[in-house]
XYZ file of C-alpha atoms in Angstrom:
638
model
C 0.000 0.000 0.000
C 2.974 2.680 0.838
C 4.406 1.617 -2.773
C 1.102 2.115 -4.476
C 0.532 5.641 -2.117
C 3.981 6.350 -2.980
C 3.741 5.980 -6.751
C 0.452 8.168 -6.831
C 2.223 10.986 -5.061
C 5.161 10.501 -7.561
C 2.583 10.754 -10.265
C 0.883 13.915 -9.140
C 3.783 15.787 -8.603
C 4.989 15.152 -11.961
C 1.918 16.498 -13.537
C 2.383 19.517 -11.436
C 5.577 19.912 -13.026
C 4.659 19.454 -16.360
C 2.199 21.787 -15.810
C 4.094 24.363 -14.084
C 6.898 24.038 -17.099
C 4.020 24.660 -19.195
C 2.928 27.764 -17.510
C 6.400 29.820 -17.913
C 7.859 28.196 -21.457
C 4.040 29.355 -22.786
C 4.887 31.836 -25.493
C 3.502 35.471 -24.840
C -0.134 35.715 -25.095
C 0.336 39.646 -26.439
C 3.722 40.211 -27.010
C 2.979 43.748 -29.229
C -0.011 45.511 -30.848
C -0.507 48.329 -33.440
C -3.670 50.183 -34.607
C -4.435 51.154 -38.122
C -3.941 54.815 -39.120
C -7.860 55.269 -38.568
C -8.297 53.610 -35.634
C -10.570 50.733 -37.061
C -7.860 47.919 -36.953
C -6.242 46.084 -34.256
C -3.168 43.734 -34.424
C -1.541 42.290 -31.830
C 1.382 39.494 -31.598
C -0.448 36.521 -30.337
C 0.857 33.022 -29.679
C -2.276 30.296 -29.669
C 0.240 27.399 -31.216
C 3.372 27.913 -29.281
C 5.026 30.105 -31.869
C 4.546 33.808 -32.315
C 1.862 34.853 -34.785
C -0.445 38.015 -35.367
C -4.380 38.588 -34.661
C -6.067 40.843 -36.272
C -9.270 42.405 -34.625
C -12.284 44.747 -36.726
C -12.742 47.587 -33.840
C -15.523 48.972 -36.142
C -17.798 45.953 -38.113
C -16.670 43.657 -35.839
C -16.012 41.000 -37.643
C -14.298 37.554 -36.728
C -10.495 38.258 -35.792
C -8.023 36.984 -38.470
C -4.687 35.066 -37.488
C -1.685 35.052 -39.428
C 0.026 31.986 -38.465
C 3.858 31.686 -38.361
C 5.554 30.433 -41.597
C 7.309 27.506 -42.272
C 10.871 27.608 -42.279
C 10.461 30.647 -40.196
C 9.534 33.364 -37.663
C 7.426 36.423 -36.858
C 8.892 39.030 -35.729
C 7.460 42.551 -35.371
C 4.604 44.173 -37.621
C 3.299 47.634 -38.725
C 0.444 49.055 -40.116
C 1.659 51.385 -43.547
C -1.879 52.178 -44.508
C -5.502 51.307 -43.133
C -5.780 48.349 -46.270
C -2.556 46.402 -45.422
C -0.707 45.637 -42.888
C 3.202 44.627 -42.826
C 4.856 42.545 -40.934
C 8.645 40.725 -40.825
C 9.857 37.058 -41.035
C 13.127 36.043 -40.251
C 14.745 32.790 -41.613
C 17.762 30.996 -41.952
C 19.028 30.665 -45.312
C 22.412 29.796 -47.779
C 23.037 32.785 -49.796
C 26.154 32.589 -52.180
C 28.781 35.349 -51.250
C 32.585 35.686 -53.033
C 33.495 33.407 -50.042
C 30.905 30.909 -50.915
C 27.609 29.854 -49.634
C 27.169 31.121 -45.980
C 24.234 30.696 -43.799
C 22.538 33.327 -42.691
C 19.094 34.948 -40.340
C 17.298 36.973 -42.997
C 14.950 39.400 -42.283
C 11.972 39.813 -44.997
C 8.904 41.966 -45.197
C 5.511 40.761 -45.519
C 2.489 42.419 -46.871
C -1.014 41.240 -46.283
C -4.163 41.909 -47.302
C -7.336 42.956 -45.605
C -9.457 42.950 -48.838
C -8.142 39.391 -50.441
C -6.551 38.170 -46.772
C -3.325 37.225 -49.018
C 0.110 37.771 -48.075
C 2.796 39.308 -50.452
C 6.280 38.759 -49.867
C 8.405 41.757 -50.095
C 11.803 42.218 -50.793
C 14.802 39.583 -49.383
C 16.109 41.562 -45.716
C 14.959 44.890 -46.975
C 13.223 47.268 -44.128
C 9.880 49.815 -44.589
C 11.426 53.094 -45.166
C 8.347 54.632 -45.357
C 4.898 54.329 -45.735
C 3.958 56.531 -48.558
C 1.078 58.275 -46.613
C -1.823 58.944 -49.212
C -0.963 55.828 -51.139
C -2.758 52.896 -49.547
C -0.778 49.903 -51.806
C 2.464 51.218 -51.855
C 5.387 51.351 -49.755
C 8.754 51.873 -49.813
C 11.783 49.728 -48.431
C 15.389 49.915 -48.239
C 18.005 47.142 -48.623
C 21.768 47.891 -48.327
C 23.887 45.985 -50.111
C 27.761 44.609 -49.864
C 30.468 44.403 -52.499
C 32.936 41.994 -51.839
C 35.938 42.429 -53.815
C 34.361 42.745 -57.810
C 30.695 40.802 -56.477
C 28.028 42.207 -54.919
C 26.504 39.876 -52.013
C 22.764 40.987 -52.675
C 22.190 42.099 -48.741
C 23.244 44.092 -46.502
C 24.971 40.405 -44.335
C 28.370 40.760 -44.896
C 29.426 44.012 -45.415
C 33.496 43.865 -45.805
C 34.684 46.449 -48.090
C 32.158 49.139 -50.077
C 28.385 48.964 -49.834
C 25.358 50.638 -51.303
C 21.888 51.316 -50.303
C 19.292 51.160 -52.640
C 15.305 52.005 -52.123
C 12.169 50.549 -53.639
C 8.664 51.367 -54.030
C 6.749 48.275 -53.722
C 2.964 47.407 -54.781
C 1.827 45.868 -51.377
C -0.857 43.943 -53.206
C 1.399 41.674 -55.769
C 4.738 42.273 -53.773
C 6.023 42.962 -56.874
C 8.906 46.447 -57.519
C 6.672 49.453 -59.041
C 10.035 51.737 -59.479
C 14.184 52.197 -57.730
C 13.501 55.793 -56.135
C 16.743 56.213 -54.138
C 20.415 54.811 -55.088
C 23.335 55.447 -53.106
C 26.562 56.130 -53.386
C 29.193 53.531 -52.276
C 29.627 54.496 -49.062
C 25.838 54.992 -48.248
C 23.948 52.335 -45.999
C 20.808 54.244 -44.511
C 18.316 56.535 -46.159
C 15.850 58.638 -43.780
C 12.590 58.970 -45.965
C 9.766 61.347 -44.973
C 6.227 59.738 -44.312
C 5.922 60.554 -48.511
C 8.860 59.029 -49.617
C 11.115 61.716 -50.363
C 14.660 61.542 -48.878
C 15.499 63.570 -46.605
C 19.154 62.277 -44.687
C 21.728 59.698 -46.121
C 24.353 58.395 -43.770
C 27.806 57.390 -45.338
C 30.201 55.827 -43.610
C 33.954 54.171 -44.566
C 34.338 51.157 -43.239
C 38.374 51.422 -43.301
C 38.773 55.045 -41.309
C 35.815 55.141 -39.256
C 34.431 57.776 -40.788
C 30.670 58.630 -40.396
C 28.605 61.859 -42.013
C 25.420 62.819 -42.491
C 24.440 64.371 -45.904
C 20.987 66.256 -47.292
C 19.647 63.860 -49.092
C 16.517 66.483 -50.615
C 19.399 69.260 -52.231
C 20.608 67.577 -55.343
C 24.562 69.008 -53.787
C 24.179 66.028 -51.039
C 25.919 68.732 -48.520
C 27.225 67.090 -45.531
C 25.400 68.243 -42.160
C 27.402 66.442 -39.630
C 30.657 63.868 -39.610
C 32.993 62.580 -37.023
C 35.311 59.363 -36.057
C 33.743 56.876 -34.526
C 35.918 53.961 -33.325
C 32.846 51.744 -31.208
C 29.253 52.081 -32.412
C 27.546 54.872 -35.161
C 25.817 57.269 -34.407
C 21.886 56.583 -35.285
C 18.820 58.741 -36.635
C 15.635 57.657 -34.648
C 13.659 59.799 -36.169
C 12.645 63.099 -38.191
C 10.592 65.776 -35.720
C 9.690 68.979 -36.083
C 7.893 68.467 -39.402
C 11.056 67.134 -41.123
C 12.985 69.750 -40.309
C 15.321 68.096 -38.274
C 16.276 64.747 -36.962
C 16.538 63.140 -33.472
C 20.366 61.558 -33.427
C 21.726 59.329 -31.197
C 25.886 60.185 -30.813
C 28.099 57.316 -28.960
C 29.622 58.919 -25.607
C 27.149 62.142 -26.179
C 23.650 60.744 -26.247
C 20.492 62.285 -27.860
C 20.249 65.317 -29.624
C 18.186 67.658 -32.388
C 19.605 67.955 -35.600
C 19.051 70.857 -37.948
C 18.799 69.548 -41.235
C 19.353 73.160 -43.010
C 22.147 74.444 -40.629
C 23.678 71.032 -39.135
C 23.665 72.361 -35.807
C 23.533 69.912 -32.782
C 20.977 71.395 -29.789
C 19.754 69.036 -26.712
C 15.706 68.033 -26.541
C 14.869 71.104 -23.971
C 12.206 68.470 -21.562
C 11.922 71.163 -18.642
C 15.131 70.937 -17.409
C 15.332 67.191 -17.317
C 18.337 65.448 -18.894
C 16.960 63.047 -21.812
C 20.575 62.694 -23.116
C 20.457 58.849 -22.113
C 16.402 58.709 -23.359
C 15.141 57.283 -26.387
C 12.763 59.137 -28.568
C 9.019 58.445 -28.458
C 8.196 59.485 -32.182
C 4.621 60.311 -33.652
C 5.709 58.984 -37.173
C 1.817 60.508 -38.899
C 3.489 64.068 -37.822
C 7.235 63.697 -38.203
C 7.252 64.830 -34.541
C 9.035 64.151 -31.472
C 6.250 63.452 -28.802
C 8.303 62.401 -25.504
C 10.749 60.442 -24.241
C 11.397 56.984 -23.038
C 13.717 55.409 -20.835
C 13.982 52.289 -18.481
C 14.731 52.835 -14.455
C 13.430 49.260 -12.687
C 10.526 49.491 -15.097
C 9.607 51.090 -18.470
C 9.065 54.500 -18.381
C 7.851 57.693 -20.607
C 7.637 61.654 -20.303
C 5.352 63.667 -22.941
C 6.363 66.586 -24.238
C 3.273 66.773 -26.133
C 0.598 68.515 -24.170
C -2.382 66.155 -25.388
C -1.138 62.628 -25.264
C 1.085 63.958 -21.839
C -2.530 64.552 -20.277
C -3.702 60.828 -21.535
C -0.519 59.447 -20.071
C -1.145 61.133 -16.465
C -4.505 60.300 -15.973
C -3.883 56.891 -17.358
C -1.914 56.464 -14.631
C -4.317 57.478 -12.026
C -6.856 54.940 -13.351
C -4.309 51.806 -13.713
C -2.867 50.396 -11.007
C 0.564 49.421 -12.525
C 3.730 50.740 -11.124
C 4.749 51.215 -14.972
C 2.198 52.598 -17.381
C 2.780 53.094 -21.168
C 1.254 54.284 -24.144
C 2.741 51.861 -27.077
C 0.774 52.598 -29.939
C -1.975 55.384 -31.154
C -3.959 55.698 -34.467
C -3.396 59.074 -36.285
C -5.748 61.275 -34.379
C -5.156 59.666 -30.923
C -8.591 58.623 -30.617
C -7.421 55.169 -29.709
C -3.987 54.081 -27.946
C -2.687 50.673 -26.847
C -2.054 51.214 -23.182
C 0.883 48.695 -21.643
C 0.596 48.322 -17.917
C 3.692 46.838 -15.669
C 4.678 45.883 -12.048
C 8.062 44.529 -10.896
C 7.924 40.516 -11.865
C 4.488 40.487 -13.398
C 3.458 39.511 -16.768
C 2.493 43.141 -18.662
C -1.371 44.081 -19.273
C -1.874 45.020 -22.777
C -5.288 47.562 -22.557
C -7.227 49.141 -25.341
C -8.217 53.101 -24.436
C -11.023 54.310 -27.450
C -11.436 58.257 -25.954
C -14.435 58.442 -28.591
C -16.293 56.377 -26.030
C -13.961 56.772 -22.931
C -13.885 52.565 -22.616
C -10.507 51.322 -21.471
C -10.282 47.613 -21.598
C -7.980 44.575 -20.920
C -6.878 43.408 -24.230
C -4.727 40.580 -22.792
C -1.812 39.510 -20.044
C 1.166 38.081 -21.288
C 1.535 35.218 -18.972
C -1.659 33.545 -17.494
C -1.214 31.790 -14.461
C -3.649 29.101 -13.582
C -6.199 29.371 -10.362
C -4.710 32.814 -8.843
C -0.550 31.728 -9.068
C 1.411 34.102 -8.713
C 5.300 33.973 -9.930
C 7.694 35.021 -7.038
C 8.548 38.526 -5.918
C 11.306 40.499 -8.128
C 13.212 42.999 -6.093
C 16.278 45.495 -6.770
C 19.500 45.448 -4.939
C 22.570 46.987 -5.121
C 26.261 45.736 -4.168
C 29.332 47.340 -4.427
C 31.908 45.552 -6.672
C 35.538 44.339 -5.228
C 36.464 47.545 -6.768
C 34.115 49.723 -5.338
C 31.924 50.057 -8.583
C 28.218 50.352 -7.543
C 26.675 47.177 -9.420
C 22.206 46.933 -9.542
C 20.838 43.802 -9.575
C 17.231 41.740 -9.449
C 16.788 39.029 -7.718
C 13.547 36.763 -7.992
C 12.398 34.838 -4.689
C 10.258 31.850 -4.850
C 6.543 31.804 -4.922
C 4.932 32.998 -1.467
C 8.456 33.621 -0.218
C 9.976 37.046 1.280
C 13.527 38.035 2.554
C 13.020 36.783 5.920
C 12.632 33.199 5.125
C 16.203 32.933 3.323
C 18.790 31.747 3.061
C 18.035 30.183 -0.174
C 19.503 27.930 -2.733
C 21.054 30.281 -5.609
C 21.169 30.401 -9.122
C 23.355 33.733 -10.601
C 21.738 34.799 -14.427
C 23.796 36.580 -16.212
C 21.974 38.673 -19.137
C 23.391 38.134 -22.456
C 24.827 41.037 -24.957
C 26.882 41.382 -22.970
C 25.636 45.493 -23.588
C 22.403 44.645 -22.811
C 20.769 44.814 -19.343
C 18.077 42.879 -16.942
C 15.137 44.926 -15.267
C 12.244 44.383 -12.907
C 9.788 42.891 -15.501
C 8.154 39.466 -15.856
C 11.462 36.924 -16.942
C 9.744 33.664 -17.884
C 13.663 32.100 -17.412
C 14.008 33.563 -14.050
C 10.766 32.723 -12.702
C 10.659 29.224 -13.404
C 14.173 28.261 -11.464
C 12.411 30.737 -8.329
C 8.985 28.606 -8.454
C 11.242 25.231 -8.229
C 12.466 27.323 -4.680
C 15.773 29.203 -5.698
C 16.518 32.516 -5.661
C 17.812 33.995 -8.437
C 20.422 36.788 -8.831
C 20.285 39.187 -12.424
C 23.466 41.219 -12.133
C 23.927 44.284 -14.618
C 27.505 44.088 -14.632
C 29.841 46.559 -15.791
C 29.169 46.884 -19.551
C 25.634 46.608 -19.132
C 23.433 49.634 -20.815
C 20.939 52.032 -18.873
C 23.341 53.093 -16.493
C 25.518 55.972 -18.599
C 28.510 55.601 -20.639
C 31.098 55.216 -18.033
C 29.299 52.369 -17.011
C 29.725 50.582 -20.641
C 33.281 51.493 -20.652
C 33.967 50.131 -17.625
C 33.449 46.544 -19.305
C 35.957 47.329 -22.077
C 38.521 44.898 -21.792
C 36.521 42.548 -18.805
C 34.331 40.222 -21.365
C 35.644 37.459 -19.469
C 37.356 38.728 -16.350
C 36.562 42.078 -14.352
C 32.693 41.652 -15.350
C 32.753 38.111 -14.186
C 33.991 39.245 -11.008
C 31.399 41.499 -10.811
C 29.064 38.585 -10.845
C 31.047 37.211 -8.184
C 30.511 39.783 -6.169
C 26.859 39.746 -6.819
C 27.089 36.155 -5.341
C 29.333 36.811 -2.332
C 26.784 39.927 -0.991
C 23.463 37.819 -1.600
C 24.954 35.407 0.785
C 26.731 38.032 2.914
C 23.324 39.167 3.339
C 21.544 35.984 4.391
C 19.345 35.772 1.102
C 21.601 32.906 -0.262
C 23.278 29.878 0.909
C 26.829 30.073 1.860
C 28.980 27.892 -0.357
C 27.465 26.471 -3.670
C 25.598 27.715 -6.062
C 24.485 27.059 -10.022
C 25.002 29.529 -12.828
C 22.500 29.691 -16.110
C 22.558 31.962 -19.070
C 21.940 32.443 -22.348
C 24.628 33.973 -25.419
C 26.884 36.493 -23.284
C 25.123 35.098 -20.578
C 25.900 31.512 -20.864
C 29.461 32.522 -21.305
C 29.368 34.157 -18.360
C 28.182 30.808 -16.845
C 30.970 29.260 -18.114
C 33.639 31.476 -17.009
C 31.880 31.659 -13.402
C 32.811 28.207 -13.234
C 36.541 28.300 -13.994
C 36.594 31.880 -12.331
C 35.165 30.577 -9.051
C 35.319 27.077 -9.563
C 35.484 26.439 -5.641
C 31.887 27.661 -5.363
C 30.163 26.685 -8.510
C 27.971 23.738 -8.453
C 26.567 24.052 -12.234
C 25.888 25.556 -15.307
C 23.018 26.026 -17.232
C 24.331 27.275 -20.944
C 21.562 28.085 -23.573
C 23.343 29.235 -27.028
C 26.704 30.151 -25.227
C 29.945 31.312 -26.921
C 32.625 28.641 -26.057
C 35.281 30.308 -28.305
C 35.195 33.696 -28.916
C 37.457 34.523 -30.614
C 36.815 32.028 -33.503
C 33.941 33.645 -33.865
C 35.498 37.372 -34.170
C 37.873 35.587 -36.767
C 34.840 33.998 -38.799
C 32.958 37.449 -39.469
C 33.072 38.459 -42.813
C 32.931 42.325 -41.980
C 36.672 44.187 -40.766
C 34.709 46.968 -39.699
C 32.959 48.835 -37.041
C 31.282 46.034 -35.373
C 34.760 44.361 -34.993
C 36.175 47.596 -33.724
C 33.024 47.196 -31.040
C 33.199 43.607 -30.002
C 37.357 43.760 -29.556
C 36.336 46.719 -26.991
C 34.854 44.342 -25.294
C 37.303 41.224 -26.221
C 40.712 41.990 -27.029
C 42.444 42.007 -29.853
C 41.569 39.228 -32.153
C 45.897 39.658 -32.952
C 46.351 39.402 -29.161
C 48.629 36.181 -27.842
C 47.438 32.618 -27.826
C 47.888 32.385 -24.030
C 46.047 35.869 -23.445
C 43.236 34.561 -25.628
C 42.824 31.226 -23.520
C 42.418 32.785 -20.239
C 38.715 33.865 -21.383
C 38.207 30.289 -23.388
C 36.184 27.754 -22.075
C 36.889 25.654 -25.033
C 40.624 26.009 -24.581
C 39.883 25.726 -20.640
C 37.748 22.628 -21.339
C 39.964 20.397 -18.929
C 39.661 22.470 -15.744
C 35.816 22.238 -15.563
C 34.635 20.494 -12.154
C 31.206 21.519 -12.339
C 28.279 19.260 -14.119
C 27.645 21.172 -17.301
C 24.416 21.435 -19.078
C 24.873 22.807 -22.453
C 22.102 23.207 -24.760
C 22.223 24.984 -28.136
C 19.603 25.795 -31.723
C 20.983 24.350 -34.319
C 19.409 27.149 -36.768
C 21.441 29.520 -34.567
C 23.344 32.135 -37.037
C 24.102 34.571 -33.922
C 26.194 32.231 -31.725
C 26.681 29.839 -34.258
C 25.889 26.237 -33.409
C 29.221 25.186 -33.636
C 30.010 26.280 -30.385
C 28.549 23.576 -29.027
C 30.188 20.702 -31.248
C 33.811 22.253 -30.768
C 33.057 22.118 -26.553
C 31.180 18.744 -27.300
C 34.086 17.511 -28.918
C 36.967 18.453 -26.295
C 34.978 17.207 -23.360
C 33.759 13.810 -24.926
C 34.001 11.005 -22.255
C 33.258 13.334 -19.368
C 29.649 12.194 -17.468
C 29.430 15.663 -15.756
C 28.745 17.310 -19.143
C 25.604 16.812 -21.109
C 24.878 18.514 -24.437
C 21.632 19.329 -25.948
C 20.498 20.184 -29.559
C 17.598 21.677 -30.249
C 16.963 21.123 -33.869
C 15.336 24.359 -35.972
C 15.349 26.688 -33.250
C 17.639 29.678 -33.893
C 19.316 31.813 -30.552
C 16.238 33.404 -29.708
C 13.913 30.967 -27.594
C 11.019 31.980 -29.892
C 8.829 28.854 -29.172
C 7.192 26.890 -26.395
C 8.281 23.914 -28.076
C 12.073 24.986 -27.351
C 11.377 26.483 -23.920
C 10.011 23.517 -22.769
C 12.946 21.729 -23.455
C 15.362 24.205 -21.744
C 12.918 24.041 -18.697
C 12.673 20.406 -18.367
C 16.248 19.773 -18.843
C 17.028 22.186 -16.479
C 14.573 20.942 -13.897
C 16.108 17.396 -13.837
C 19.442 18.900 -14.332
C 18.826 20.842 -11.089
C 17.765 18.039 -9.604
C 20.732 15.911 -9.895
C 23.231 18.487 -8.992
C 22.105 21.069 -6.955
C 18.396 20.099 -5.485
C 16.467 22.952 -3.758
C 15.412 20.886 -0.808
């Protein structure tokens, strides 16, 4: 009878698992929504297969919603609404395309049109981007596609850029997908247009690939006069946007931050927000009006100012009425009669809501994350922790379910966010949350390097890809259990790209301590990878910031190798890896696969068509459920 009791319990808790996994790998149930210029469209990123597709809803006739499933071979990824007839959204795949090196495989990007009259779908032209949407022309648009010249051959996209390149700009019949005329062609050294919400171009950006050299130049005088230049030895600078009636532009400058462009005089002037710095803020731009609208920028939670008096008074009595720590207003139609409204608290799935001011209704479109009879994920809380060095280092950590401070010390697991310029916040993380509800906690460091925090901050991390910013990690580790939150002693590491790096090197870096990793689509050898990209330009000039000379000694290289490291691991590895990935290419996997063949403590997953991106439920699933048992083996929560 205590067998037959005993295999029962067994039974249940393993559906309770499956069905918790379920819960957190779910895909999104909203993950982004647009309306139509006139307000009588709806589309939002849905998910009801497991795999990111788009609904459609009538907000006027109110007809059945349509569904655009995802495509085979491929992925949704974002979508946009050109005219009030069609709507366009992206597909990425991976594909062969022949270069002068030979066939390469790449993640290509391609635009979609589809149809509300015939409900087909058009596609547009190979990784090519909407340029504009050619206001007053319901079946046309125009896209841009940049393309490379290697040596004497042109490589057809803008993948692979290693000596000249050109940009070149189409206007495209949305119904038949088919080229209606080539408005814009560049000049070698030419690889962005801005076009006004009519077409015409107003900005080119050139930029030489061997100097560093970047300018802006008119792009409406037939002279091409150049409006701005400098050097630029890490990232470009970047136009977000034309405001003031396309009379200037919004430009993003690396080490300067955001600032007005004059198109007719060239001269640079800060956004004047009321005496509030918005250097570090992104613009919030009302594309109908070629205007500048307000600012966004990310603290623990998203965040926006309005400059513009109207939708400002929306946004502050919007956030009266919600109850959200964080809301947002994502998306308008052209007379801001209707807005998508995006609603946030620290570790809780967002609330998508639909605000129609013709009627005054606001209601709940959709949460991202259900959770099943009431569950709630666990707490998400800031901390902060001084690094070795004295640097000020944020973090999130994410307690389990029904949990608070005072009943730690817990089991640990440190997440590293990938990028490695990239950063964690207090939002939802489906990852995170799962490894709490099994009853860690789990530490989100943003390291030196990270964005959001200035700068400085990013410059700090030059040079510590695989050193100083895993100490800071460290550290992270040391004051949660300094603190009584975590265990003394062990604890596992997970992460994905940058991230699962990171996890790597925390084990050979503080191999004492470590118990496990958890790698998803990690970089195992780095600096093969900075020797395999085609392009000797600036993003080369970026990633050895980070890096290290690609030149730099054998010996200095393996330092921040696991794959040249591979014999000093002592921790159980779990590696798992897409083998569509085109990012972190799969690879990495079979070269660490390879050197640690014959070791037991190492286990190595594939899972087949998914790319780096964790895009399906199908593939989170997997990284969840090998985890759990993973976790189980090697480092148990109980």
């Amino acid at each position: 009878m205590r067998i037959l009791v005993g295999l029962i319990a067994a039974v249940i808790l393993a559906g309770q698992a499956m069905a918790q996994i379920e819960t957190y790998a779910a895909m999104p149930r909203i993950w982004s929504a647009d309306i139509s210029p006139d307000g009588s469209r709806l589309a939002t990123g849905c998910s009801p297969r497991g795999a990111r597709e788009i609904c459609i809803y009538d907000l006027v006739g109110g007809a059945d919603p349509i569904v655009i499933p995802a495509p085979d071979g491929g992925r949704i990824s974002g979508f946009t609404w050109p005219s009030n007839a069609y709507l366009v959204y992206y597909i990425t795949s991976v594909q062969r395309v022949p270069t002068s090196g030979g066939l390469r495989t790449w993640t290509l990007r391609q635009p979609v049109s589809y149809s509300l009259a015939t409900g087909r779908s058009n596609l547009l032209m190979v990784d090519s981007s909407l340029a504009s949407p050619l206001v007053g022309v319901d079946d046309r648009v125009a896209v841009q596609i940049t393309y490379a010249y290697e040596g004497a051959t042109r490589s057809g996209s803008r993948i692979g850029r290693r000596d000249d390149f050109g940009t070149l700009v189409y206007e495209m019949n949305l119904e038949n997908g088919r080229r209606v005329r080539r408005r814009e062609v560049s000049t070698d050294s030419t690889f962005d247009f801005t076009l006004n919400q009519v077409g015409e171009a107003i900005l080119e950006a050139r930029y030489d690939d061997d100097t560093g050299a970047y300018a802006i130049h008119g792009a409406a005088d037939t002279s091409h006069p150049e409006i701005y230049s400098g050097i630029f030895s890490g990232g470009l600078p970047a136009i977000l946007g034309l405001t003031d009636g396309g009379t200037a532009a919004a430009l993003r400058i690396p080490g300067t931050g955001l600032r007005r462009l004059d198109i007719a005089t060239g001269d640079l002037s800060p956004f004047n927000v009321n005496g509030v710095d918005v250097s570090l803020m992104d613009p919030i731009v009302d594309d109908y009006a070629m205007d500048v609208v307000g600012f966004s920028y990310t603290d623990d939670l998203p965040r926006q100012i309005f400059t513009n008096r109207e939708l400002a008074a929306i946004h502050a009595e919007l956030t009266q009425v919600l109850t959200e720590d964080s809301v947002r207003i994502s998306a308008w139609s052209q007379d801001w009669t209707k807005l998508v409204v995006v609603g946030e608290d620290a570790g809780r799935p967002a609330h998508y809501y639909l605000l129609d001011l013709s009627t005054g209704g606001l209601g709940l479109l959709d949460v991202e994350t259900a959770f099943p009879d009431g569950a709630v994920p666990g707490s998400r809380l800031a901390v902060e922790y001084a690094a070795s060095d004295g640097l000020n280092i944020e973090a999130y950590m994410t307690l389990p379910p029904g949990r608070t401070q005072a009943d730690g010390p817990f089991p640990m697991i440190l997440m590293p966010h990938g990028g490695p310029q990239a950063r964690d916040t207090a939002g939802f993380d489906w990852w995170a949350a799962y490894y709490a509800s099994l009853g860690y906690v789990v530490l989100q460091p943003n390291f030196r390097g990270s964005e959001g925090y200035g700068y400085d901050f990013v410059e700090a991390g030059y040079g510590g890809f695989g050193t100083r910013m895993i100490d800071d990690m460290i550290d992270g580790a040391q004051y949660l259990q300094a603190i009584g939150l975590a265990r003394p002693g062990a604890y596992c590491a997970a992460g994905a790209s940058y991230g699962g790096y990171a996890a790597l090197m925390l084990a050979l870096r503080d191999r004492d301590n470590l118990a496990c990793v958890i790698s998803f689509a990690g970089v195992t050898d780095p600096f093969s990878i900075l020797e395999s990209r085609s392009s000797l330009g600036i993003s080369l000039r970026y990633w050895e910031q980070f890096l290290g000379s690609r030149y730099g000694s054998r010996s200095e290289q393996a330092v921040i190798t696991p794959l040249e490291r591979s014999g000093e691991f002592a921790a159980p590895l779990l590696i798992l890896h897409g083998d569509l990935d085109t990012t972190v290419p799969y690879g990495q996997l079979r070269l660490m696969r390879d050197a640690m063949a014959g070791n037991p403590a190492a286990r190595f997953v594939t899972l087949p068509g998914e790319d780096h991106y964790l895009r399906s439920s199908e593939a989170r699933t997997i990284l969840l459920r090998e985890s759990q048992a993973f976790l189980e083996e090697y480092f148990p929560a109980d």
